[in-house]
């Protein structure tokens, strides 16, 4: 359990939405347009952020999150626009900077960048990378990205990346205004690396109780101190969910898509099948924030206390568009105020 010193004042907590543009509509085109409608509503309701993940498979429609948030910047006013995640291993850190910085300027400083290795590997052959380089690719490109963020001009020479000498990148921005987070799925080495580079932490909680990730949050705080970083960095977490008027309604909206997706991915990766009993366990005590506003708020307050986190992003995708829009409304207008009250 996180100590009192790690807790954030309830009014300072941030709440957002993550989406991969799940392909649940009659076409991929419509699924992508649905994301735009969701972002507009999240903006109108005052949510902190709307974040898009990168995938290159038919389950999802967003293959270029930085391009998509560039469009969303023009149709929203206040909401922060982020990536959840950019698969940095198969990206060019220079282009990541240029695209993020461009949208940051045009949006009035509303971009947030979350990078990671990704939970799927389709981007590696697609962009000419080898899976045996999975770890060193991310290590090198993250180090390069940090150098881009911290030095003006910067020089660089790596094994997988281009050599640059006293390079300036444009548009020039104050990079301290564009936060960078690293998404971590549960590897202590990844947590330590994130602390070493003094970047914010985003815990991807997709299975098991959120409380079991508390040691990773505590490790991150300890390593920040060990590395001599004095500025507190954000600790956030992401988990799948949907909010409806009742628990049964939320479960009904979420279940079929969730079980279908897990069956497909499980077959690809050799996982045991997702049963109804396991699904119910994840809803009741695990990673799924599925239920009525009271149910989801109670579970969220418990997770915030355990992790000492300052940010939660609900990953939405299961269900249809009407259910998504209703969920965003209940999340903003009922769940979040309840969580703040519970933590006061």
mmCIF file of C-alpha atoms in Angstrom:
data_model
loop_
_atom_site.group_PDB
_atom_site.id
_atom_site.type_symbol
_atom_site.label_atom_id
_atom_site.label_comp_id
_atom_site.label_asym_id
_atom_site.label_seq_id
_atom_site.Cartn_x
_atom_site.Cartn_y
_atom_site.Cartn_z
ATOM 1 C CA UNK A 1 0.000 0.000 0.000
ATOM 2 C CA UNK A 2 1.325 3.422 -0.939
ATOM 3 C CA UNK A 3 2.243 5.665 1.975
ATOM 4 C CA UNK A 4 0.469 8.909 2.765
ATOM 5 C CA UNK A 5 3.369 10.859 1.305
ATOM 6 C CA UNK A 6 2.765 9.343 -2.129
ATOM 7 C CA UNK A 7 -0.896 10.293 -2.289
ATOM 8 C CA UNK A 8 -2.008 13.107 -4.588
ATOM 9 C CA UNK A 9 -4.659 15.640 -3.619
ATOM 10 C CA UNK A 10 -7.957 14.468 -5.161
ATOM 11 C CA UNK A 11 -8.438 17.715 -7.071
ATOM 12 C CA UNK A 12 -5.041 17.203 -8.742
ATOM 13 C CA UNK A 13 -5.819 13.774 -10.181
ATOM 14 C CA UNK A 14 -6.117 13.517 -13.962
ATOM 15 C CA UNK A 15 -8.584 11.294 -15.803
ATOM 16 C CA UNK A 16 -8.546 10.429 -19.485
ATOM 17 C CA UNK A 17 -9.614 8.015 -22.170
ATOM 18 C CA UNK A 18 -7.391 5.622 -24.118
ATOM 19 C CA UNK A 19 -8.541 4.042 -27.362
ATOM 20 C CA UNK A 20 -7.005 1.958 -30.111
ATOM 21 C CA UNK A 21 -9.909 2.661 -32.436
ATOM 22 C CA UNK A 22 -11.289 -0.838 -31.906
ATOM 23 C CA UNK A 23 -12.924 -2.055 -35.095
ATOM 24 C CA UNK A 24 -16.440 -2.570 -33.741
ATOM 25 C CA UNK A 25 -18.479 -0.625 -36.305
ATOM 26 C CA UNK A 26 -19.701 -1.689 -39.745
ATOM 27 C CA UNK A 27 -16.374 -0.631 -41.279
ATOM 28 C CA UNK A 28 -12.888 0.468 -40.248
ATOM 29 C CA UNK A 29 -13.644 3.894 -41.684
ATOM 30 C CA UNK A 30 -16.658 4.276 -39.400
ATOM 31 C CA UNK A 31 -14.686 3.038 -36.398
ATOM 32 C CA UNK A 32 -12.119 5.759 -37.057
ATOM 33 C CA UNK A 33 -14.827 8.418 -37.390
ATOM 34 C CA UNK A 34 -16.318 7.157 -34.116
ATOM 35 C CA UNK A 35 -13.017 7.986 -32.402
ATOM 36 C CA UNK A 36 -13.399 11.597 -33.514
ATOM 37 C CA UNK A 37 -16.891 11.780 -32.015
ATOM 38 C CA UNK A 38 -15.606 10.295 -28.748
ATOM 39 C CA UNK A 39 -12.774 12.835 -28.576
ATOM 40 C CA UNK A 40 -15.148 15.732 -29.126
ATOM 41 C CA UNK A 41 -17.419 14.542 -26.313
ATOM 42 C CA UNK A 42 -14.491 13.953 -23.949
ATOM 43 C CA UNK A 43 -13.343 17.501 -24.670
ATOM 44 C CA UNK A 44 -16.794 18.974 -24.045
ATOM 45 C CA UNK A 45 -17.076 17.112 -20.729
ATOM 46 C CA UNK A 46 -13.739 18.377 -19.451
ATOM 47 C CA UNK A 47 -11.693 15.167 -19.348
ATOM 48 C CA UNK A 48 -7.949 15.723 -19.062
ATOM 49 C CA UNK A 49 -6.766 13.645 -22.004
ATOM 50 C CA UNK A 50 -7.715 11.547 -25.012
ATOM 51 C CA UNK A 51 -4.979 9.103 -26.024
ATOM 52 C CA UNK A 52 -4.547 6.928 -29.100
ATOM 53 C CA UNK A 53 -2.599 3.677 -29.418
ATOM 54 C CA UNK A 54 -0.700 2.389 -32.459
ATOM 55 C CA UNK A 55 -1.546 -0.969 -34.052
ATOM 56 C CA UNK A 56 -1.162 -2.546 -37.468
ATOM 57 C CA UNK A 57 -3.840 -5.258 -37.497
ATOM 58 C CA UNK A 58 -7.515 -5.506 -38.395
ATOM 59 C CA UNK A 59 -8.727 -5.447 -34.769
ATOM 60 C CA UNK A 60 -7.925 -1.722 -34.636
ATOM 61 C CA UNK A 61 -8.086 1.287 -36.944
ATOM 62 C CA UNK A 62 -5.370 3.613 -35.622
ATOM 63 C CA UNK A 63 -2.048 2.872 -37.296
ATOM 64 C CA UNK A 64 -0.723 6.429 -36.950
ATOM 65 C CA UNK A 65 -1.672 8.003 -33.610
ATOM 66 C CA UNK A 66 0.409 11.154 -34.140
ATOM 67 C CA UNK A 67 -1.349 11.822 -37.447
ATOM 68 C CA UNK A 68 -4.732 11.248 -35.829
ATOM 69 C CA UNK A 69 -4.130 13.560 -32.876
ATOM 70 C CA UNK A 70 -3.037 16.187 -35.385
ATOM 71 C CA UNK A 71 -6.558 16.037 -36.796
ATOM 72 C CA UNK A 72 -8.172 15.923 -33.363
ATOM 73 C CA UNK A 73 -6.282 19.075 -32.392
ATOM 74 C CA UNK A 74 -8.351 20.940 -34.962
ATOM 75 C CA UNK A 75 -11.738 19.702 -33.739
ATOM 76 C CA UNK A 76 -11.175 19.984 -29.959
ATOM 77 C CA UNK A 77 -10.414 22.969 -27.748
ATOM 78 C CA UNK A 78 -9.022 22.047 -24.346
ATOM 79 C CA UNK A 79 -8.358 18.340 -23.966
ATOM 80 C CA UNK A 80 -4.790 17.033 -23.966
ATOM 81 C CA UNK A 81 -4.076 14.709 -26.875
ATOM 82 C CA UNK A 82 -1.723 11.813 -26.349
ATOM 83 C CA UNK A 83 -0.322 8.587 -27.703
ATOM 84 C CA UNK A 84 -0.987 5.319 -25.916
ATOM 85 C CA UNK A 85 1.428 4.246 -27.260
ATOM 86 C CA UNK A 86 3.752 5.106 -30.115
ATOM 87 C CA UNK A 87 5.716 1.903 -30.808
ATOM 88 C CA UNK A 88 9.086 3.597 -30.552
ATOM 89 C CA UNK A 89 11.082 0.484 -31.477
ATOM 90 C CA UNK A 90 9.888 0.712 -35.091
ATOM 91 C CA UNK A 91 9.719 4.528 -35.300
ATOM 92 C CA UNK A 92 12.301 7.188 -36.049
ATOM 93 C CA UNK A 93 12.704 9.325 -32.897
ATOM 94 C CA UNK A 94 13.402 12.363 -35.083
ATOM 95 C CA UNK A 95 10.037 12.008 -36.831
ATOM 96 C CA UNK A 96 8.324 11.360 -33.512
ATOM 97 C CA UNK A 97 9.679 14.676 -32.247
ATOM 98 C CA UNK A 98 8.771 16.570 -35.431
ATOM 99 C CA UNK A 99 5.203 15.276 -35.550
ATOM 100 C CA UNK A 100 4.551 15.707 -31.829
ATOM 101 C CA UNK A 101 6.111 19.177 -31.743
ATOM 102 C CA UNK A 102 4.125 20.325 -34.779
ATOM 103 C CA UNK A 103 0.807 19.302 -33.249
ATOM 104 C CA UNK A 104 1.896 20.714 -29.891
ATOM 105 C CA UNK A 105 2.344 24.150 -31.461
ATOM 106 C CA UNK A 106 -0.867 24.019 -33.494
ATOM 107 C CA UNK A 107 -2.950 22.777 -30.541
ATOM 108 C CA UNK A 108 -1.742 25.420 -28.105
ATOM 109 C CA UNK A 109 0.457 23.042 -26.118
ATOM 110 C CA UNK A 110 -1.920 20.098 -25.641
ATOM 111 C CA UNK A 111 0.206 17.123 -26.730
ATOM 112 C CA UNK A 112 1.444 14.351 -24.423
ATOM 113 C CA UNK A 113 3.696 11.568 -25.696
ATOM 114 C CA UNK A 114 3.631 8.019 -24.365
ATOM 115 C CA UNK A 115 6.062 5.586 -25.942
ATOM 116 C CA UNK A 116 6.498 1.875 -25.516
ATOM 117 C CA UNK A 117 7.470 -1.386 -27.128
ATOM 118 C CA UNK A 118 3.864 -2.248 -27.919
ATOM 119 C CA UNK A 119 1.957 -5.420 -27.106
ATOM 120 C CA UNK A 120 1.975 -6.622 -30.742
ATOM 121 C CA UNK A 121 4.875 -7.059 -33.134
ATOM 122 C CA UNK A 122 3.344 -6.413 -36.583
ATOM 123 C CA UNK A 123 5.225 -3.114 -36.942
ATOM 124 C CA UNK A 124 8.632 -4.827 -36.895
ATOM 125 C CA UNK A 125 8.487 -6.621 -40.281
ATOM 126 C CA UNK A 126 6.275 -3.851 -41.658
ATOM 127 C CA UNK A 127 9.050 -1.290 -41.217
ATOM 128 C CA UNK A 128 11.991 -3.579 -41.800
ATOM 129 C CA UNK A 129 13.077 -4.441 -38.255
ATOM 130 C CA UNK A 130 14.000 -7.823 -36.796
ATOM 131 C CA UNK A 131 12.190 -9.283 -33.808
ATOM 132 C CA UNK A 132 15.461 -10.545 -32.361
ATOM 133 C CA UNK A 133 16.362 -6.866 -31.883
ATOM 134 C CA UNK A 134 13.199 -6.229 -29.838
ATOM 135 C CA UNK A 135 14.986 -5.121 -26.654
ATOM 136 C CA UNK A 136 18.041 -3.254 -28.062
ATOM 137 C CA UNK A 137 15.891 -1.348 -30.567
ATOM 138 C CA UNK A 138 13.745 0.143 -27.833
ATOM 139 C CA UNK A 139 16.706 0.822 -25.545
ATOM 140 C CA UNK A 140 18.592 2.724 -28.240
ATOM 141 C CA UNK A 141 15.635 4.661 -29.606
ATOM 142 C CA UNK A 142 14.452 5.684 -26.148
ATOM 143 C CA UNK A 143 17.933 6.962 -25.323
ATOM 144 C CA UNK A 144 17.959 8.896 -28.607
ATOM 145 C CA UNK A 145 14.525 10.378 -27.912
ATOM 146 C CA UNK A 146 15.640 11.527 -24.453
ATOM 147 C CA UNK A 147 18.701 13.187 -25.997
ATOM 148 C CA UNK A 148 16.464 14.976 -28.515
ATOM 149 C CA UNK A 149 14.272 16.206 -25.662
ATOM 150 C CA UNK A 150 17.141 17.344 -23.450
ATOM 151 C CA UNK A 151 19.801 18.827 -25.731
ATOM 152 C CA UNK A 152 19.826 21.673 -28.261
ATOM 153 C CA UNK A 153 21.570 21.002 -30.613
ATOM 154 C CA UNK A 154 22.139 17.277 -30.167
ATOM 155 C CA UNK A 155 24.606 14.800 -31.584
ATOM 156 C CA UNK A 156 23.963 11.099 -31.881
ATOM 157 C CA UNK A 157 25.468 7.873 -33.146
ATOM 158 C CA UNK A 158 23.858 4.474 -32.636
ATOM 159 C CA UNK A 159 23.745 0.965 -34.022
ATOM 160 C CA UNK A 160 20.184 0.974 -35.425
ATOM 161 C CA UNK A 161 19.766 4.725 -35.892
ATOM 162 C CA UNK A 162 21.242 7.505 -38.001
ATOM 163 C CA UNK A 163 24.340 9.492 -37.098
ATOM 164 C CA UNK A 164 23.693 13.185 -36.452
ATOM 165 C CA UNK A 165 26.102 15.982 -35.568
ATOM 166 C CA UNK A 166 24.949 19.083 -33.689
ATOM 167 C CA UNK A 167 21.454 18.709 -35.114
ATOM 168 C CA UNK A 168 18.555 21.092 -34.560
ATOM 169 C CA UNK A 169 14.978 19.946 -35.085
ATOM 170 C CA UNK A 170 11.959 21.986 -36.083
ATOM 171 C CA UNK A 171 9.630 23.368 -35.028
ATOM 172 C CA UNK A 172 11.645 24.275 -31.960
ATOM 173 C CA UNK A 173 9.605 24.023 -28.770
ATOM 174 C CA UNK A 174 10.179 24.114 -25.047
ATOM 175 C CA UNK A 175 10.238 20.343 -24.579
ATOM 176 C CA UNK A 176 9.502 20.699 -20.873
ATOM 177 C CA UNK A 177 5.943 21.593 -21.924
ATOM 178 C CA UNK A 178 5.494 18.334 -23.860
ATOM 179 C CA UNK A 179 5.713 15.495 -21.318
ATOM 180 C CA UNK A 180 7.058 12.084 -22.258
ATOM 181 C CA UNK A 181 5.845 8.924 -20.506
ATOM 182 C CA UNK A 182 6.921 5.308 -20.906
ATOM 183 C CA UNK A 183 4.305 2.564 -20.869
ATOM 184 C CA UNK A 184 5.346 -0.447 -18.781
ATOM 185 C CA UNK A 185 3.549 -3.763 -18.629
ATOM 186 C CA UNK A 186 5.138 -5.201 -15.510
ATOM 187 C CA UNK A 187 8.883 -5.498 -16.046
ATOM 188 C CA UNK A 188 11.059 -4.162 -13.203
ATOM 189 C CA UNK A 189 13.831 -3.466 -15.712
ATOM 190 C CA UNK A 190 11.472 -1.241 -17.702
ATOM 191 C CA UNK A 191 10.505 0.628 -14.541
ATOM 192 C CA UNK A 192 14.153 1.243 -13.631
ATOM 193 C CA UNK A 193 14.953 2.378 -17.180
ATOM 194 C CA UNK A 194 12.075 4.858 -17.087
ATOM 195 C CA UNK A 195 13.308 6.270 -13.785
ATOM 196 C CA UNK A 196 16.883 6.432 -15.099
ATOM 197 C CA UNK A 197 15.786 8.652 -17.991
ATOM 198 C CA UNK A 198 13.602 10.739 -15.638
ATOM 199 C CA UNK A 199 10.421 10.145 -17.636
ATOM 200 C CA UNK A 200 6.872 9.705 -16.412
ATOM 201 C CA UNK A 201 5.541 6.186 -15.824
ATOM 202 C CA UNK A 202 2.397 4.654 -17.294
ATOM 203 C CA UNK A 203 1.450 1.223 -15.956
ATOM 204 C CA UNK A 204 -0.555 -0.891 -18.406
ATOM 205 C CA UNK A 205 -2.858 -2.966 -16.208
ATOM 206 C CA UNK A 206 -4.618 -5.483 -18.429
ATOM 207 C CA UNK A 207 -4.782 -8.483 -16.122
ATOM 208 C CA UNK A 208 -4.863 -9.036 -12.377
ATOM 209 C CA UNK A 209 -5.677 -6.718 -9.512
ATOM 210 C CA UNK A 210 -4.332 -3.158 -9.837
ATOM 211 C CA UNK A 211 -2.918 -3.462 -6.325
ATOM 212 C CA UNK A 212 -0.342 -6.001 -7.513
ATOM 213 C CA UNK A 213 1.313 -3.211 -9.528
ATOM 214 C CA UNK A 214 2.009 -1.177 -6.384
ATOM 215 C CA UNK A 215 5.565 -2.589 -6.067
ATOM 216 C CA UNK A 216 6.357 -1.217 -9.524
ATOM 217 C CA UNK A 217 5.135 2.258 -8.560
ATOM 218 C CA UNK A 218 7.169 2.086 -5.343
ATOM 219 C CA UNK A 219 10.238 0.855 -7.256
ATOM 220 C CA UNK A 220 9.907 3.778 -9.651
ATOM 221 C CA UNK A 221 9.796 6.304 -6.788
ATOM 222 C CA UNK A 222 12.814 4.718 -5.091
ATOM 223 C CA UNK A 223 14.820 4.657 -8.312
ATOM 224 C CA UNK A 224 13.956 8.297 -9.035
ATOM 225 C CA UNK A 225 15.578 9.170 -5.722
ATOM 226 C CA UNK A 226 18.541 6.862 -6.345
ATOM 227 C CA UNK A 227 19.231 8.546 -9.680
ATOM 228 C CA UNK A 228 19.062 11.956 -8.027
ATOM 229 C CA UNK A 229 15.969 13.208 -9.831
ATOM 230 C CA UNK A 230 14.337 15.835 -7.649
ATOM 231 C CA UNK A 231 11.294 16.724 -9.734
ATOM 232 C CA UNK A 232 8.294 14.497 -9.141
ATOM 233 C CA UNK A 233 7.198 12.761 -12.338
ATOM 234 C CA UNK A 234 3.725 11.513 -13.111
ATOM 235 C CA UNK A 235 2.695 7.946 -12.327
ATOM 236 C CA UNK A 236 -0.397 6.880 -14.220
ATOM 237 C CA UNK A 237 -2.200 3.663 -15.014
ATOM 238 C CA UNK A 238 -4.367 2.421 -17.846
ATOM 239 C CA UNK A 239 -6.927 -0.370 -17.741
ATOM 240 C CA UNK A 240 -9.858 -1.527 -19.886
ATOM 241 C CA UNK A 241 -13.362 -0.561 -18.878
ATOM 242 C CA UNK A 242 -16.825 0.705 -19.633
ATOM 243 C CA UNK A 243 -19.412 2.474 -17.462
ATOM 244 C CA UNK A 244 -23.175 1.950 -17.706
ATOM 245 C CA UNK A 245 -26.191 2.671 -15.532
ATOM 246 C CA UNK A 246 -25.979 -0.756 -13.879
ATOM 247 C CA UNK A 247 -23.320 -3.429 -13.408
ATOM 248 C CA UNK A 248 -25.250 -5.926 -15.533
ATOM 249 C CA UNK A 249 -25.644 -3.439 -18.371
ATOM 250 C CA UNK A 250 -21.910 -2.704 -18.372
ATOM 251 C CA UNK A 251 -20.992 -6.397 -18.324
ATOM 252 C CA UNK A 252 -23.371 -7.114 -21.206
ATOM 253 C CA UNK A 253 -21.867 -4.285 -23.264
ATOM 254 C CA UNK A 254 -18.294 -5.376 -22.608
ATOM 255 C CA UNK A 255 -18.325 -9.176 -22.438
ATOM 256 C CA UNK A 256 -18.755 -10.433 -26.018
ATOM 257 C CA UNK A 257 -16.108 -8.216 -27.625
ATOM 258 C CA UNK A 258 -13.685 -8.885 -24.772
ATOM 259 C CA UNK A 259 -14.085 -12.664 -24.932
ATOM 260 C CA UNK A 260 -13.864 -12.689 -28.734
ATOM 261 C CA UNK A 261 -10.668 -10.630 -28.732
ATOM 262 C CA UNK A 262 -9.036 -12.714 -26.004
ATOM 263 C CA UNK A 263 -9.914 -15.902 -27.863
ATOM 264 C CA UNK A 264 -8.174 -14.636 -30.994
ATOM 265 C CA UNK A 265 -5.073 -13.263 -29.276
ATOM 266 C CA UNK A 266 -4.884 -16.252 -26.963
ATOM 267 C CA UNK A 267 -4.824 -18.595 -29.958
ATOM 268 C CA UNK A 268 -2.013 -16.522 -31.509
ATOM 269 C CA UNK A 269 0.081 -16.552 -28.336
ATOM 270 C CA UNK A 270 -0.767 -19.891 -26.773
ATOM 271 C CA UNK A 271 -2.688 -18.471 -23.824
ATOM 272 C CA UNK A 272 -5.315 -20.566 -22.017
ATOM 273 C CA UNK A 273 -8.835 -19.643 -23.135
ATOM 274 C CA UNK A 274 -10.605 -16.772 -21.389
ATOM 275 C CA UNK A 275 -13.560 -18.332 -19.582
ATOM 276 C CA UNK A 276 -16.679 -16.651 -18.273
ATOM 277 C CA UNK A 277 -15.449 -17.322 -14.728
ATOM 278 C CA UNK A 278 -12.082 -15.648 -15.385
ATOM 279 C CA UNK A 279 -13.835 -12.719 -17.019
ATOM 280 C CA UNK A 280 -16.063 -12.278 -13.957
ATOM 281 C CA UNK A 281 -13.004 -12.434 -11.706
ATOM 282 C CA UNK A 282 -11.305 -9.658 -13.684
ATOM 283 C CA UNK A 283 -14.460 -7.527 -13.401
ATOM 284 C CA UNK A 284 -14.861 -8.094 -9.667
ATOM 285 C CA UNK A 285 -11.257 -7.961 -8.460
ATOM 286 C CA UNK A 286 -8.980 -7.659 -11.474
ATOM 287 C CA UNK A 287 -8.033 -5.241 -14.211
ATOM 288 C CA UNK A 288 -11.444 -4.566 -15.765
ATOM 289 C CA UNK A 289 -13.198 -1.353 -14.667
ATOM 290 C CA UNK A 290 -16.612 -2.498 -15.831
ATOM 291 C CA UNK A 291 -19.777 -1.547 -14.002
ATOM 292 C CA UNK A 292 -22.035 1.176 -12.712
ATOM 293 C CA UNK A 293 -20.559 4.550 -11.722
ATOM 294 C CA UNK A 294 -20.482 3.489 -8.055
ATOM 295 C CA UNK A 295 -18.755 0.190 -8.828
ATOM 296 C CA UNK A 296 -16.122 1.720 -11.096
ATOM 297 C CA UNK A 297 -15.481 4.666 -8.760
ATOM 298 C CA UNK A 298 -15.002 2.391 -5.737
ATOM 299 C CA UNK A 299 -12.518 0.229 -7.621
ATOM 300 C CA UNK A 300 -10.700 3.296 -8.984
ATOM 301 C CA UNK A 301 -10.339 4.911 -5.561
ATOM 302 C CA UNK A 302 -8.831 1.693 -4.230
ATOM 303 C CA UNK A 303 -6.352 1.564 -7.119
ATOM 304 C CA UNK A 304 -5.315 5.203 -6.682
ATOM 305 C CA UNK A 305 -4.625 4.569 -3.001
ATOM 306 C CA UNK A 306 -2.583 1.438 -3.707
ATOM 307 C CA UNK A 307 -0.465 2.942 -6.471
ATOM 308 C CA UNK A 308 -0.079 6.514 -5.279
ATOM 309 C CA UNK A 309 -0.840 7.441 -8.883
ATOM 310 C CA UNK A 310 -1.930 10.810 -10.229
ATOM 311 C CA UNK A 311 -3.504 9.729 -13.536
ATOM 312 C CA UNK A 312 -5.956 7.116 -14.779
ATOM 313 C CA UNK A 313 -6.844 6.491 -18.420
ATOM 314 C CA UNK A 314 -9.738 4.153 -19.123
ATOM 315 C CA UNK A 315 -9.097 2.088 -22.243
ATOM 316 C CA UNK A 316 -12.389 1.976 -24.131
ATOM 317 C CA UNK A 317 -13.205 -0.206 -27.122
ATOM 318 C CA UNK A 318 -15.557 -3.021 -26.177
ATOM 319 C CA UNK A 319 -19.183 -2.279 -27.029
ATOM 320 C CA UNK A 320 -20.840 -0.108 -29.664
ATOM 321 C CA UNK A 321 -20.620 3.634 -30.234
ATOM 322 C CA UNK A 322 -23.768 4.528 -28.294
ATOM 323 C CA UNK A 323 -22.421 2.577 -25.317
ATOM 324 C CA UNK A 324 -19.038 4.307 -25.621
ATOM 325 C CA UNK A 325 -20.566 7.774 -25.647
ATOM 326 C CA UNK A 326 -22.795 6.920 -22.683
ATOM 327 C CA UNK A 327 -19.759 5.543 -20.856
ATOM 328 C CA UNK A 328 -17.741 8.713 -21.440
ATOM 329 C CA UNK A 329 -20.631 10.800 -20.109
ATOM 330 C CA UNK A 330 -21.025 8.682 -16.954
ATOM 331 C CA UNK A 331 -17.259 8.557 -16.434
ATOM 332 C CA UNK A 332 -16.935 12.339 -16.596
ATOM 333 C CA UNK A 333 -20.091 13.339 -14.752
ATOM 334 C CA UNK A 334 -20.449 10.606 -12.131
ATOM 335 C CA UNK A 335 -17.385 8.392 -11.725
ATOM 336 C CA UNK A 336 -14.750 11.112 -11.470
ATOM 337 C CA UNK A 337 -16.608 13.247 -8.893
ATOM 338 C CA UNK A 338 -17.239 10.099 -6.831
ATOM 339 C CA UNK A 339 -13.555 9.157 -6.902
ATOM 340 C CA UNK A 340 -12.510 12.626 -5.772
ATOM 341 C CA UNK A 341 -15.040 12.483 -2.920
ATOM 342 C CA UNK A 342 -13.894 9.018 -1.857
ATOM 343 C CA UNK A 343 -10.275 10.146 -1.725
ATOM 344 C CA UNK A 344 -10.916 13.403 0.109
#
